[in-house]
C-alpha positions as MATLAB code, in Angstrom:
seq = 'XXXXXXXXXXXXXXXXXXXXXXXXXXXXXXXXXXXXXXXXXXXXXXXXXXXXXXXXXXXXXXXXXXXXXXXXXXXXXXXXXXXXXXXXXXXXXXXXXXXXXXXXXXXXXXXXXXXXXXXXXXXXXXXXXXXXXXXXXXXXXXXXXXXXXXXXXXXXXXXXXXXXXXXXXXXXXXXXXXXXXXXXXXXXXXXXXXXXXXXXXXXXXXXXXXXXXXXXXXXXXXXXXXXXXXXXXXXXXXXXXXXXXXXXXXXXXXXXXXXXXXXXXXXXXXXXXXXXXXXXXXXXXXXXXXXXXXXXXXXXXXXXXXXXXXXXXXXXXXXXXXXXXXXXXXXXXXXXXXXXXXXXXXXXXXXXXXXXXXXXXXXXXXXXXXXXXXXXXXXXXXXXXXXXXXXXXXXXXXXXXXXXXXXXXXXXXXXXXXXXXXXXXXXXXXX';
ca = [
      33.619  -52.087   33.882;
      35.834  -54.429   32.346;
      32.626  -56.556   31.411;
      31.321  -53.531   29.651;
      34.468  -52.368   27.802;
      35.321  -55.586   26.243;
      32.064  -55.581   24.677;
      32.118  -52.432   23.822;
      35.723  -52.432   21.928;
      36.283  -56.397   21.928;
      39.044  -57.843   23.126;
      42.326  -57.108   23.512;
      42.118  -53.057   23.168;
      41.776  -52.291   27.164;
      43.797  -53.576   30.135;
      42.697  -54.355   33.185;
      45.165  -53.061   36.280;
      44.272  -54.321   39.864;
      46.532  -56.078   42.879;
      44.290  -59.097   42.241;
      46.613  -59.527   38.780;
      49.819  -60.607   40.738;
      52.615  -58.648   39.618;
      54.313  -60.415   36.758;
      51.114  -59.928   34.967;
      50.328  -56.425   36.287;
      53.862  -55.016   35.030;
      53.161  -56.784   31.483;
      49.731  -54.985   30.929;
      51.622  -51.565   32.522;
      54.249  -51.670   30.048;
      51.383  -52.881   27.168;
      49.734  -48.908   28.464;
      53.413  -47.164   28.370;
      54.226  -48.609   24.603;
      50.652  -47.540   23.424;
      49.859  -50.825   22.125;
      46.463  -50.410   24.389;
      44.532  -46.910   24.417;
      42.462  -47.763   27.238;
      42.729  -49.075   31.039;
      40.426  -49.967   33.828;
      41.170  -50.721   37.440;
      41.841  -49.664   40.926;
      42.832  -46.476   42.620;
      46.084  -46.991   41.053;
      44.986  -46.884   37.872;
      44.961  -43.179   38.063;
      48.699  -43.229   37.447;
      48.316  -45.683   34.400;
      50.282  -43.916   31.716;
      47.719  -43.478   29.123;
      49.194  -41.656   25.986;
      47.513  -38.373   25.078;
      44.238  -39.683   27.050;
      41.230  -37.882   25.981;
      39.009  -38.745   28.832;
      39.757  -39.937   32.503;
      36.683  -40.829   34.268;
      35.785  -42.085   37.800;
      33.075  -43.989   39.287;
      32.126  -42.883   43.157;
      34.323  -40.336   44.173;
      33.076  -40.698   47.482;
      34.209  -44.081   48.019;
      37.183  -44.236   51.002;
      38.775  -47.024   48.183;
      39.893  -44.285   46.572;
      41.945  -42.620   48.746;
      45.638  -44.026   50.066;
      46.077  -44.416   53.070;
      49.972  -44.590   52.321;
      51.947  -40.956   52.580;
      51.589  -38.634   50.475;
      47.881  -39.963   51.145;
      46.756  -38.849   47.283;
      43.369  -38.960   46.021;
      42.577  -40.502   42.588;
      39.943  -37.963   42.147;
      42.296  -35.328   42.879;
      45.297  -37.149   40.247;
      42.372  -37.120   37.626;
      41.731  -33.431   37.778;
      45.456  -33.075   37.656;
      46.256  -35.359   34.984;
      43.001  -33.917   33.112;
      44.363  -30.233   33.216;
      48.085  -30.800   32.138;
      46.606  -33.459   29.563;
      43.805  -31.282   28.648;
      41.203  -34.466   28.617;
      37.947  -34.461   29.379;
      37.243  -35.338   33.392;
      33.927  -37.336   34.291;
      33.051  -38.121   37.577;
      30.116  -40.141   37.908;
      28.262  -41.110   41.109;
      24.571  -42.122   42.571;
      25.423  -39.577   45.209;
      27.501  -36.074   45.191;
      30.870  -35.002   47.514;
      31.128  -31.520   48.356;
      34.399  -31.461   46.049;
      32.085  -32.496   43.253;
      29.538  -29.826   43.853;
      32.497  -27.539   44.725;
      34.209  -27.832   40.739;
      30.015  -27.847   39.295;
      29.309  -24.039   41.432;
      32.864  -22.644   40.469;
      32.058  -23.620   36.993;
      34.774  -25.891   36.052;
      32.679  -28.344   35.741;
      29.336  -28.887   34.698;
      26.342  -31.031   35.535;
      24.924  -33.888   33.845;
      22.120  -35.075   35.926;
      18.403  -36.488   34.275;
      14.946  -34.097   34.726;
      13.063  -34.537   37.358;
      10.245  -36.512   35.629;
      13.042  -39.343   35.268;
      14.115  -39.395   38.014;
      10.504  -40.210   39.601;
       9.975  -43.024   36.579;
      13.303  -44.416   37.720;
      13.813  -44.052   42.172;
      11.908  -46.357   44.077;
       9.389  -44.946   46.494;
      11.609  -43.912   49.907;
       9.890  -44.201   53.390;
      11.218  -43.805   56.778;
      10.573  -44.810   60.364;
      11.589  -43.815   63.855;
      12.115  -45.860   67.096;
       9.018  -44.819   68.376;
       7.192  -46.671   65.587;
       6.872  -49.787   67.758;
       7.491  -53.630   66.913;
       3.506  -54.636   67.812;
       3.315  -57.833   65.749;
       6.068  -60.933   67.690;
       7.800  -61.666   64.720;
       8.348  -57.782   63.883;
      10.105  -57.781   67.734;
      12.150  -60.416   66.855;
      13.407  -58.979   63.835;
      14.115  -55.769   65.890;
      11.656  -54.202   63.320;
       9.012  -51.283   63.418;
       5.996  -52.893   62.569;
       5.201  -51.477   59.520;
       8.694  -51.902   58.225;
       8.009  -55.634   58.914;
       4.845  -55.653   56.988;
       6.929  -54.059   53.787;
       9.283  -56.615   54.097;
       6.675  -59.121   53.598;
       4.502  -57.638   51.450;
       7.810  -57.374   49.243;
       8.818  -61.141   49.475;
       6.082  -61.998   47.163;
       7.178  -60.290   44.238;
      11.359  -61.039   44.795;
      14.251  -60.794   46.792;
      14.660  -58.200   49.486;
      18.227  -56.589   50.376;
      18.885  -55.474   53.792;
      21.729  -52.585   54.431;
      23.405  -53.251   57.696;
      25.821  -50.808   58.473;
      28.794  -53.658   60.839;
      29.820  -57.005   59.865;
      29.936  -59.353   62.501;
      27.648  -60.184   65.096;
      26.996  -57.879   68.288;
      29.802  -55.248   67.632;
      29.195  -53.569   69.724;
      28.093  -53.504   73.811;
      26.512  -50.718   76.164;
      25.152  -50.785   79.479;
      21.165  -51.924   79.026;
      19.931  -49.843   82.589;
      21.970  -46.411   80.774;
      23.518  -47.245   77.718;
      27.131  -46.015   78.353;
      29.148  -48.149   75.744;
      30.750  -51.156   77.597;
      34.845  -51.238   77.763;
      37.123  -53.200   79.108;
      38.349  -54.201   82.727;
      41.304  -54.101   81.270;
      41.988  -51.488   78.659;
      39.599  -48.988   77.935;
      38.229  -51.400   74.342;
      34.984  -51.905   73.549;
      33.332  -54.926   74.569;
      31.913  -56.880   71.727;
      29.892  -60.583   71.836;
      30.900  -62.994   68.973;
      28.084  -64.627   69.126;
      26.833  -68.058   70.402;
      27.525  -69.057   74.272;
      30.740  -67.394   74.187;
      31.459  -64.563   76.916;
      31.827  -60.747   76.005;
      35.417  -60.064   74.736;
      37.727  -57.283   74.254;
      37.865  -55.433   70.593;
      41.352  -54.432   71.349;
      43.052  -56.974   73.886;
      40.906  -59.683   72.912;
      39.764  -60.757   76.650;
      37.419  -62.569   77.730;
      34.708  -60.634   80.358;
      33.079  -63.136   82.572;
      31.348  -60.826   84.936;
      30.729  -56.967   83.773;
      29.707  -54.161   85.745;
      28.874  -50.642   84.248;
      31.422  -47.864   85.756;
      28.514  -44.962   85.467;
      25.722  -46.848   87.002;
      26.656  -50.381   88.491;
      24.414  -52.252   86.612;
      25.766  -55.625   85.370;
      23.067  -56.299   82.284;
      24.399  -55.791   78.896;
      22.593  -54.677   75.674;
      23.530  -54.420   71.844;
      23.933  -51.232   71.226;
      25.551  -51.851   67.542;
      23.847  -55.242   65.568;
      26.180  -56.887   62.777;
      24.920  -58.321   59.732;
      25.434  -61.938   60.681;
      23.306  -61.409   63.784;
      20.488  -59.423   61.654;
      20.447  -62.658   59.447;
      19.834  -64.677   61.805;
      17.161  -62.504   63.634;
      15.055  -62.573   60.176;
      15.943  -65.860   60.043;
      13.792  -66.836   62.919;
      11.492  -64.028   61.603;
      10.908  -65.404   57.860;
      11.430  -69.019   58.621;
      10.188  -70.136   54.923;
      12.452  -67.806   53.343;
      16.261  -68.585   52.564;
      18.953  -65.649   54.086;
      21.874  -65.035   52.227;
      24.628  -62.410   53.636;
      27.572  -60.628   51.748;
      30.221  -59.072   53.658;
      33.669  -58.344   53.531;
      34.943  -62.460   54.136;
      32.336  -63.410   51.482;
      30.729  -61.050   48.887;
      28.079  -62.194   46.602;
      28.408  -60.611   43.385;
      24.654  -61.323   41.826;
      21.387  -63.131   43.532;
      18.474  -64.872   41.800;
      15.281  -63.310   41.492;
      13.397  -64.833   43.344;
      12.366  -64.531   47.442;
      15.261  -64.170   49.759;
      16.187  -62.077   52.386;
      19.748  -60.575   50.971;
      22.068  -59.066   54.340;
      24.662  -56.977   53.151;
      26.990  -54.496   54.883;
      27.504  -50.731   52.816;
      29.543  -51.638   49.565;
      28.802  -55.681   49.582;
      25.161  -54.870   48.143;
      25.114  -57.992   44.861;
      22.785  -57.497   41.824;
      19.572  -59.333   41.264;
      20.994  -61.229   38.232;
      18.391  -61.255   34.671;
      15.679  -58.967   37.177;
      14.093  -55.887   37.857;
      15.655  -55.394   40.716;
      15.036  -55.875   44.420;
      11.347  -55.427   45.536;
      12.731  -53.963   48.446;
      15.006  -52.697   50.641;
      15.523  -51.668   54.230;
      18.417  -49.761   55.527;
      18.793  -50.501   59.554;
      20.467  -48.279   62.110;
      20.209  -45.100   60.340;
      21.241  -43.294   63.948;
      24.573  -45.797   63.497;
      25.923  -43.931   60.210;
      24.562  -40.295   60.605;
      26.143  -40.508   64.484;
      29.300  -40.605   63.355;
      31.781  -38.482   64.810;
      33.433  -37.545   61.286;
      33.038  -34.585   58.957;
      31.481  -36.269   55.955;
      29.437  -38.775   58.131;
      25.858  -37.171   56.737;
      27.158  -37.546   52.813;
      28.729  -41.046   53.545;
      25.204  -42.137   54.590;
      23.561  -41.213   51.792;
      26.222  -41.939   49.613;
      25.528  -45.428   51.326;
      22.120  -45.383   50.936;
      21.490  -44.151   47.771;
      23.826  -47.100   46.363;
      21.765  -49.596   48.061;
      18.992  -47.771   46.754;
      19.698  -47.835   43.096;
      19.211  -51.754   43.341;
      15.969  -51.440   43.740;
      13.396  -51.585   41.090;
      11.678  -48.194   40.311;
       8.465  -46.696   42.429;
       5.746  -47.739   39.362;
       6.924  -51.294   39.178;
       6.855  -51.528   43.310;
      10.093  -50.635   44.485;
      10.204  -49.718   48.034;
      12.788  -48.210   50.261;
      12.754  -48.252   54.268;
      14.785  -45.999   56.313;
      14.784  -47.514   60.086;
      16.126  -45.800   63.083;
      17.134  -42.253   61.814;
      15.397  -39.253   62.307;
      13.209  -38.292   59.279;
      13.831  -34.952   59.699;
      17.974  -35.196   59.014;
      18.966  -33.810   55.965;
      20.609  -37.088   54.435;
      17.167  -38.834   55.315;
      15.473  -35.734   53.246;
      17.724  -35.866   50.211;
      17.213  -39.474   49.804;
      13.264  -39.178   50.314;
      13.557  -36.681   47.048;
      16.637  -38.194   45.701;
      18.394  -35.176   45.893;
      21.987  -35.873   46.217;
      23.219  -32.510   44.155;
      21.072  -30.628   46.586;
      22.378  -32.166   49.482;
      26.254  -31.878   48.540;
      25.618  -27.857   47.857;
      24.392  -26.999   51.056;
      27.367  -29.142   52.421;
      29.439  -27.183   50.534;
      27.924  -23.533   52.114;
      28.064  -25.008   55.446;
      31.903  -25.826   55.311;
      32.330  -22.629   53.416;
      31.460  -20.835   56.278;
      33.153  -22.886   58.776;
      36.315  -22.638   56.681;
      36.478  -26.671   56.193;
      37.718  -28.412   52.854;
      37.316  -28.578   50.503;
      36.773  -24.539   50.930;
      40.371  -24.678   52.613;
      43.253  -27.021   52.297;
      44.503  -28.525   55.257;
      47.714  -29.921   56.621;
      48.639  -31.456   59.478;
      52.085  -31.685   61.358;
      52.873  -35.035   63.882;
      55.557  -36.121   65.337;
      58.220  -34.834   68.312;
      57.311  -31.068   69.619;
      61.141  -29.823   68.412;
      60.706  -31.416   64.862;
      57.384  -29.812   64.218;
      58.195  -26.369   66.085;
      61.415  -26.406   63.582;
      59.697  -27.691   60.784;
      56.629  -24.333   60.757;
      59.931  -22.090   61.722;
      61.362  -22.549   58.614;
      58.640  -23.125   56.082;
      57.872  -20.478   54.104;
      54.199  -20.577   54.334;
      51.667  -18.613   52.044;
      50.383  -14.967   53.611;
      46.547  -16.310   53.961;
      48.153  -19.506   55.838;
      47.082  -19.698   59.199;
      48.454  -22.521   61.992;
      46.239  -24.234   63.824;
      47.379  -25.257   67.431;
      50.608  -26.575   68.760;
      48.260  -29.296   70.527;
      49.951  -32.253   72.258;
      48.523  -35.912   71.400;
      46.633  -38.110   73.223;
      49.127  -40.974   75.040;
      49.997  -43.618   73.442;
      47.082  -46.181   72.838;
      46.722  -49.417   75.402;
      48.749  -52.490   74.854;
      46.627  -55.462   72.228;
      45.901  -52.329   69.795;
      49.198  -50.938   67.901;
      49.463  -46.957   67.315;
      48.521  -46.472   63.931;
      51.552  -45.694   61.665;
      51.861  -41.929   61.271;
      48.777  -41.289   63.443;
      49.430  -42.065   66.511;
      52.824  -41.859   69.173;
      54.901  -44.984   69.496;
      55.034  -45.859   73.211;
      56.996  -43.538   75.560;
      56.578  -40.404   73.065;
      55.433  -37.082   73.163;
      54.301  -36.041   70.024;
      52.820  -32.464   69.105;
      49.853  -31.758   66.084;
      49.910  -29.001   64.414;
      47.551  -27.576   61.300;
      47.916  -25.317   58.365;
      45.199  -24.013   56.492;
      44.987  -22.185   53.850;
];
């Protein structure tokens, strides 16, 4: 965005306002904003509270995106400072996205907002073509095993590698993240806190996620066995699985310790975890891509786990070059049927976030309702709902006491979670 600003107005007549800056010159472009002697500003979450004279349009890219929320209290949104600052400014609000959030489609239905989205007949011209297979699709060809690959998702990735690069969406980092029992699959903890086991690769031994521990010997508490299996595959462990797969063809990963902005285009097996995806640089695109362990990101146990996939997907998707020039897509490991895996087959992402919407309307979930929650010690939170004077449609949700406080090698998180020794009590409002 900055890129694309300075060439559009030249330079000098934007700032640019990230942590990245260091703070001396951060504070010099901020007061640059305050005096006016720059009309236009680019950055981070925090950007949102830039103070842009009279600014006549606030715009966002990827709502969706966790980034933009702080995790800090008062935990505020910059979506929701935009709307703010665009109805007390009386600017113009875009937010602009491959994918759609239920508060999206929630301001498009209730007609504050309205939709700019291409026909149909451009949107075929422009998606690549979307396929998907299951775990019953079975690895038949050796190399496709060894790549932990359906067979025919194999035979697309090769197929693709002679007309460019190929990215592969991998939804950990790391290298076996995570462990479960190979005779039952019950995830694998530790003997000494209940952790997850996780291997870090090489000869090294099983270890703790939370306590860090080694695990020498390992026995499963549901079924005795003592045989481990992946149940979660990192990236750096897919790359090296292709690796063996595609021996003639160079792997390159991007992750969170090292993120490739662009890659040439020409054939290469790209790795990248959700968000680390790079550009082909001076190409069409990728020739393909293939999104592993589907089942990993719509399994989730979250509320927005279904739109974060697609939201996922259909990012990694839009680096691919269209359907008529070749572009292919692979879903692997999720069930066709789901309703993310159906909105990205159509590229539907508007239709998707609207029935999200009337499912959480019914439910009474946000962004329908507003909720609020209440932690700390039962008499601070019993004295706290005493004497606030809530609204008449308000209704509170529990008292419900925590769970204990969390094993020693993993800190409580701060506001979350009881300090050691502590009772704390939970309460929500909704309204």
């Amino acid at each position: 965005a900055d890129a694309a600003l300075t060439a559009l107005l030249g330079p000098g007549h934007h700032v640019l306002l990230t942590a990245d800056s260091g703070a001396e010159s951060r504070y010099r472009r901020w007061l640059a904003v305050h005096r006016g002697a720059v009309r236009a500003v680019v950055g981070t979450r925090a950007a949102a509270f830039a103070p842009v004279r009279e600014p006549g349009l606030l715009a966002l890219w990827d709502d969706g995106d966790q980034n933009h929320r702080e995790e800090r209290a008062p935990q505020p949104h910059a979506r929701e400072v935009l709307l703010l600052r665009a109805v007390a400014a009386e600017a113009g609000l875009l937010l602009g996205a491959h994918s759609r959030t239920a508060e999206a489609a929630q301001l498009v239905t209730g007609g504050w907002a309205g939709e700019l989205a291409a026909p149909r007949a451009t949107v075929r011209e422009r998606a690549p073509a979307v396929r998907t297979f299951e775990e019953r699709d079975d690895a038949r060809d050796p190399a496709a095993r060894s790549a932990r690959l359906p067979s025919h998702a194999w035979e697309a990735v090769r197929s693709a590698l002679a007309d460019g690069p190929v990215l592969i969406q991998v939804p950990r980092r790391g290298y076996v993240p995570r462990l479960a029992c190979d005779r039952c699959r019950h995830p694998a903890t530790c003997a000494h806190c209940p952790g997850p086991l996780q291997a870090p690769g090489g000869d090294h031994a099983p270890h703790c996620a939370w306590c860090g521990r080694a695990t020498e010997v390992w026995h499963c508490q549901e079924c005795g066995s003592g045989r481990l299996r992946a149940s979660v595959v990192g990236a750096r462990r897919t790359a090296e699985e292709l690796g063996r797969a595609f021996p003639a063809v160079p792997v390159r990963t991007s992750g969170r310790d090292h993120i490739l902005d662009t890659v040439p285009d020409r054939p290469a097996l790209v790795v990248a975890t959700p968000g680390a995806e790079p550009r082909v640089e001076d190409g069409p695109g990728y020739a393909a891509a293939l999104l592993l362990d589907g089942w990993a990101l719509l399994g989730r146990p979250d509320l927005r786990a279904g739109e974060e996939a697609l939201r996922r997907w259909l990012n990694a998707s839009s680096l691919v070059r269209p359907a008529p020039a070749g572009g292919t897509v692979v879903v692997v490991l999720a069930e066709p049927s789901a309703r993310p895996v159906q909105a990205l087959v159509r590229w539907d992402p508007a239709g998707h976030a609207e029935r999200e919407l009337g499912e959480r309307a019914e439910l009474g979930l946000p962004p329908v309702t507003r909720l609020a929650a209440v932690t700390g010690p039962p008499t601070a939170v019993a004295r706290l709902l005493d004497s606030s004077e809530l609204p008449a449609a308000a209704q509170v949700l529990g008292i419900t006491e925590l769970e204990p406080p969390t094993p020693r090698g993993r800190p409580p998180r701060r506001g979350a979670e009881p300090p050691p020794g502590e009772t704390w009590h939970r309460a929500l409002v909704r309204t």
